[in-house]
Amino acid sequence: MRYAGTHLIIDLWGATNLDDPGHIDAVLREAAIATGATILHGHFHHFSPNGGVSGVLVLAESHVSIHTWPERDYAALDIFVCGDCDPYKAIPFLKRGFLAERVQLAEHKRGLIG
Amino acid sequence: MRYAGTHLIIDLWGATNLDDPGHIDAVLREAAIATGATILHGHFHHFSPNGGVSGVLVLAESHVSIHTWPERDYAALDIFVCGDCDPYKAIPFLKRGFLAERVQLAEHKRGLIG
């Protein structure tokens, strides 16, 4: 099976520190590096009044994104990496960084060419 | 059914202009605006030697991303929007902007709380 990359859609429930852009930036960078990726660019936005954060890391091997709803202890992430990177290696770092009670995950093989 | 947002995973096959960061930026901005979203930040990276482009738009309502493989006429996108935004409104702009022969699509309701 040949494909361009693996894209994980990740939901974190019962999570903490979802309103701290600095913490979120640090956790995502650590998680991205754990997959084997190279970080090219990051941008994190802090919203008012709910304190939610939206952010992205552009990687040499695609991207990581996060959007948080602190009022619901919920965060929506996706991790898309290519080549030899393994997106599943990010999961322990996300669990530890956000102390999520529950993680839901879906995987897409992107650019599948048989 | 209550959820945080709608996340489309979009594959474009037989697409053109996948090695032009300026064009890609313009198409994605137009597509994002069509969903009803507000653009906060954009970043596009042009790779060598294959000429592929990786880019993201951070929206007030989440994000749009693209990663292109010009050598395969293939692009992997995702569009995640919340609130009253409709990600499906982006599709005609992507079709027109990249003249894709084939579009594949998967939808995730993110943060579904029943």
Short mmCIF file of C-alpha atoms in Angstrom, two decimals:
data_model
loop_
_atom_site.label_atom_id
_atom_site.label_comp_id
_atom_site.label_asym_id
_atom_site.label_seq_id
_atom_site.Cartn_x
_atom_site.Cartn_y
_atom_site.Cartn_z
CA MET A 1 0.00 0.00 0.00
CA ARG A 2 1.49 3.34 -1.07
CA TYR A 3 0.25 6.63 0.34
CA ALA A 4 1.45 10.18 0.94
CA GLY A 5 0.99 10.28 4.70
CA THR A 6 -0.99 9.36 7.79
CA HIS A 7 -3.52 11.82 9.19
CA LEU A 8 -4.85 11.35 12.73
CA ILE A 9 -8.02 13.08 13.88
CA ILE A 10 -7.82 13.25 17.68
CA ASP A 11 -10.43 14.31 20.25
CA LEU A 12 -9.35 14.93 23.84
CA TRP A 13 -12.06 14.89 26.49
CA GLY A 14 -11.77 15.81 30.17
CA ALA A 15 -8.55 17.69 29.33
CA THR A 16 -6.73 20.44 31.25
CA ASN A 17 -4.61 23.51 30.43
CA LEU A 18 -6.65 24.19 27.32
CA ASP A 19 -6.58 27.96 27.84
CA ASP A 20 -2.79 28.37 28.05
CA PRO A 21 -1.28 29.12 24.63
CA GLY A 22 2.30 28.82 25.88
CA HIS A 23 1.69 25.41 27.38
CA ILE A 24 -0.22 24.21 24.31
CA ASP A 25 2.57 25.42 22.01
CA ALA A 26 5.17 23.55 24.07
CA VAL A 27 3.16 20.31 24.24
CA LEU A 28 2.46 20.31 20.51
CA ARG A 29 6.09 21.00 19.64
CA GLU A 30 7.21 18.12 21.85
CA ALA A 31 4.56 15.85 20.33
CA ALA A 32 5.52 16.84 16.77
CA ILE A 33 9.20 16.18 17.41
CA ALA A 34 8.29 12.78 18.88
CA THR A 35 6.75 11.77 15.55
CA GLY A 36 10.09 12.49 13.88
CA ALA A 37 8.88 15.69 12.22
CA THR A 38 10.70 18.98 11.62
CA ILE A 39 8.86 22.13 12.71
CA LEU A 40 8.92 24.98 10.18
CA HIS A 41 6.42 27.45 11.66
CA GLY A 42 3.96 27.82 14.53
CA HIS A 43 1.08 30.15 15.23
CA PHE A 44 -1.23 30.13 18.24
CA HIS A 45 -4.22 32.39 18.81
CA HIS A 46 -5.88 32.98 22.20
CA PHE A 47 -9.58 33.80 22.06
CA SER A 48 -11.71 35.84 24.42
CA PRO A 49 -13.83 35.47 26.42
CA ASN A 50 -13.82 31.66 26.63
CA GLY A 51 -10.00 31.47 26.64
CA GLY A 52 -9.89 28.86 23.88
CA VAL A 53 -6.79 28.45 21.77
CA SER A 54 -6.39 27.72 18.07
CA GLY A 55 -2.99 26.82 16.76
CA VAL A 56 -1.05 25.16 14.03
CA LEU A 57 2.46 23.87 13.50
CA VAL A 58 3.57 23.66 9.87
CA LEU A 59 5.94 20.74 9.52
CA ALA A 60 8.34 19.71 6.80
CA GLU A 61 6.16 16.60 6.81
CA SER A 62 2.73 18.38 6.93
CA HIS A 63 1.05 19.78 10.07
CA VAL A 64 -0.38 19.60 13.58
CA SER A 65 -3.41 21.64 14.60
CA ILE A 66 -5.35 22.18 17.81
CA HIS A 67 -8.57 23.96 18.71
CA THR A 68 -9.63 24.01 22.34
CA TRP A 69 -12.89 24.53 24.19
CA PRO A 70 -11.79 25.01 27.81
CA GLU A 71 -15.39 25.46 28.92
CA ARG A 72 -15.99 21.87 27.79
CA ASP A 73 -12.57 20.43 28.73
CA TYR A 74 -12.43 19.43 25.06
CA ALA A 75 -9.77 19.81 22.38
CA ALA A 76 -9.87 18.91 18.68
CA LEU A 77 -6.51 18.06 17.14
CA ASP A 78 -5.17 16.63 13.95
CA ILE A 79 -1.69 15.35 13.18
CA PHE A 80 -0.71 14.81 9.55
CA VAL A 81 2.76 13.47 8.86
CA CYS A 82 4.48 11.85 5.92
CA GLY A 83 7.59 9.87 5.17
CA ASP A 84 9.02 7.93 8.09
CA CYS A 85 7.19 9.98 10.73
CA ASP A 86 4.83 8.12 13.06
CA PRO A 87 1.90 10.24 14.27
CA TYR A 88 1.00 7.70 16.96
CA LYS A 89 4.22 8.61 18.77
CA ALA A 90 2.59 11.96 19.60
CA ILE A 91 -0.27 10.46 21.61
CA PRO A 92 1.58 9.86 24.94
CA PHE A 93 2.80 13.47 24.86
CA LEU A 94 -0.73 14.78 24.30
CA LYS A 95 -2.08 12.60 27.10
CA ARG A 96 0.62 13.81 29.48
CA GLY A 97 0.43 17.44 28.41
CA PHE A 98 -3.34 17.74 28.70
CA LEU A 99 -4.13 14.96 31.23
CA ALA A 100 -7.04 13.93 29.01
CA GLU A 101 -9.46 11.48 30.61
CA ARG A 102 -10.46 10.14 27.21
CA VAL A 103 -8.87 10.11 23.76
CA GLN A 104 -10.80 9.37 20.56
CA LEU A 105 -8.95 8.82 17.35
CA ALA A 106 -9.56 8.26 13.66
CA GLU A 107 -6.91 7.59 11.03
CA HIS A 108 -6.86 8.54 7.36
CA LYS A 109 -4.28 7.33 4.90
CA ARG A 110 -3.93 10.38 2.66
CA GLY A 111 -3.14 10.13 -1.02
CA LEU A 112 -3.58 6.38 -1.17
CA ILE A 113 -2.48 5.03 -4.55
CA GLY A 114 -2.95 1.32 -4.03
CA MET B 1 -27.08 16.72 17.65
CA ARG B 2 -24.63 19.19 19.21
CA TYR B 3 -21.00 19.43 18.12
CA ALA B 4 -18.14 21.89 18.05
CA GLY B 5 -17.58 21.96 14.31
CA THR B 6 -17.41 20.18 10.98
CA HIS B 7 -14.09 18.93 9.67
CA LEU B 8 -13.74 17.95 6.02
CA ILE B 9 -10.85 15.79 4.82
CA ILE B 10 -10.45 16.50 1.09
CA ASP B 11 -8.29 14.79 -1.52
CA LEU B 12 -7.82 16.44 -4.91
CA TRP B 13 -6.61 14.25 -7.77
CA GLY B 14 -5.56 15.32 -11.25
CA ALA B 15 -5.12 18.86 -9.96
CA THR B 16 -3.11 21.79 -11.36
CA ASN B 17 -1.13 24.76 -10.01
CA LEU B 18 -0.01 22.75 -7.00
CA ASP B 19 3.49 24.26 -7.05
CA ASP B 20 2.46 27.92 -6.90
CA PRO B 21 2.31 29.19 -3.29
CA GLY B 22 0.78 32.53 -4.27
CA HIS B 23 -2.01 30.89 -6.22
CA ILE B 24 -2.64 28.32 -3.51
CA ASP B 25 -2.78 31.05 -0.83
CA ALA B 26 -5.31 33.03 -2.90
CA VAL B 27 -7.53 30.01 -3.62
CA LEU B 28 -7.58 28.91 0.00
CA ARG B 29 -8.38 32.40 1.25
CA GLU B 30 -11.27 32.67 -1.18
CA ALA B 31 -12.49 29.20 -0.18
CA ALA B 32 -12.25 30.01 3.54
CA ILE B 33 -14.19 33.24 3.13
CA ALA B 34 -16.85 31.34 1.18
CA THR B 35 -17.49 29.14 4.23
CA GLY B 36 -18.22 32.29 6.24
CA ALA B 37 -14.95 32.13 8.16
CA THR B 38 -12.63 34.94 9.31
CA ILE B 39 -8.94 34.53 8.47
CA LEU B 40 -6.54 35.32 11.33
CA HIS B 41 -3.19 34.10 9.94
CA GLY B 42 -1.70 32.32 6.96
CA HIS B 43 1.60 30.59 6.29
CA PHE B 44 2.70 28.82 3.12
CA HIS B 45 5.96 26.96 2.59
CA HIS B 46 7.41 26.05 -0.81
CA PHE B 47 9.53 22.92 -0.88
CA SER B 48 12.44 21.98 -3.14
CA PRO B 49 13.05 20.14 -5.33
CA ASN B 50 9.55 18.75 -6.00
CA GLY B 51 7.94 22.21 -5.72
CA GLY B 52 5.27 21.04 -3.31
CA VAL B 53 3.54 23.50 -1.01
CA SER B 54 2.40 23.15 2.59
CA GLY B 55 0.18 25.81 4.05
CA VAL B 56 -2.30 26.66 6.72
CA LEU B 57 -4.85 29.36 7.38
CA VAL B 58 -5.76 29.85 11.03
CA LEU B 59 -9.39 30.94 11.20
CA ALA B 60 -11.46 32.45 13.98
CA GLU B 61 -13.50 29.29 13.38
CA SER B 62 -10.57 26.81 13.21
CA HIS B 63 -8.38 26.15 10.14
CA VAL B 64 -7.72 25.21 6.54
CA SER B 65 -4.62 23.26 5.52
CA ILE B 66 -3.12 22.06 2.25
CA HIS B 67 -0.19 19.85 1.32
CA THR B 68 0.55 19.34 -2.35
CA TRP B 69 2.42 16.75 -4.38
CA PRO B 70 2.74 18.37 -7.82
CA GLU B 71 4.60 15.34 -9.15
CA ARG B 72 1.44 13.33 -8.51
CA ASP B 73 -1.12 16.07 -9.34
CA TYR B 74 -2.40 15.39 -5.82
CA ALA B 75 -3.27 17.67 -2.91
CA ALA B 76 -4.38 16.79 0.62
CA LEU B 77 -6.55 19.41 2.33
CA ASP B 78 -8.64 19.74 5.41
CA ILE B 79 -11.17 22.37 6.32
CA PHE B 80 -12.36 22.64 9.92
CA VAL B 81 -14.95 25.28 10.72
CA CYS B 82 -17.34 25.92 13.58
CA GLY B 83 -20.39 27.95 14.34
CA ASP B 84 -22.47 28.92 11.33
CA CYS B 85 -19.70 28.33 8.81
CA ASP B 86 -20.31 25.74 6.09
CA PRO B 87 -17.16 23.96 4.90
CA TYR B 88 -18.96 22.53 1.88
CA LYS B 89 -19.18 26.05 0.43
CA ALA B 90 -15.41 25.87 -0.09
CA ILE B 91 -15.55 22.93 -2.50
CA PRO B 92 -16.52 24.81 -5.70
CA PHE B 93 -13.65 27.26 -5.09
CA LEU B 94 -11.17 24.41 -4.66
CA LYS B 95 -12.44 22.71 -7.82
CA ARG B 96 -12.14 25.93 -9.80
CA GLY B 97 -8.82 26.96 -8.33
CA PHE B 98 -7.09 23.62 -8.88
CA LEU B 99 -9.16 22.18 -11.78
CA ALA B 100 -9.18 18.84 -9.94
CA GLU B 101 -10.40 15.90 -12.02
CA ARG B 102 -11.54 14.07 -8.90
CA VAL B 103 -12.45 15.11 -5.38
CA GLN B 104 -12.68 12.67 -2.46
CA LEU B 105 -14.15 13.79 0.80
CA ALA B 106 -14.73 12.57 4.34
CA GLU B 107 -16.58 14.45 7.07
CA HIS B 108 -16.00 14.43 10.83
CA LYS B 109 -18.29 16.06 13.32
CA ARG B 110 -15.79 17.23 15.92
CA GLY B 111 -16.63 17.40 19.59
CA LEU B 112 -19.95 15.61 19.27
CA ILE B 113 -21.88 15.74 22.52
CA GLY B 114 -25.05 13.94 21.54
#
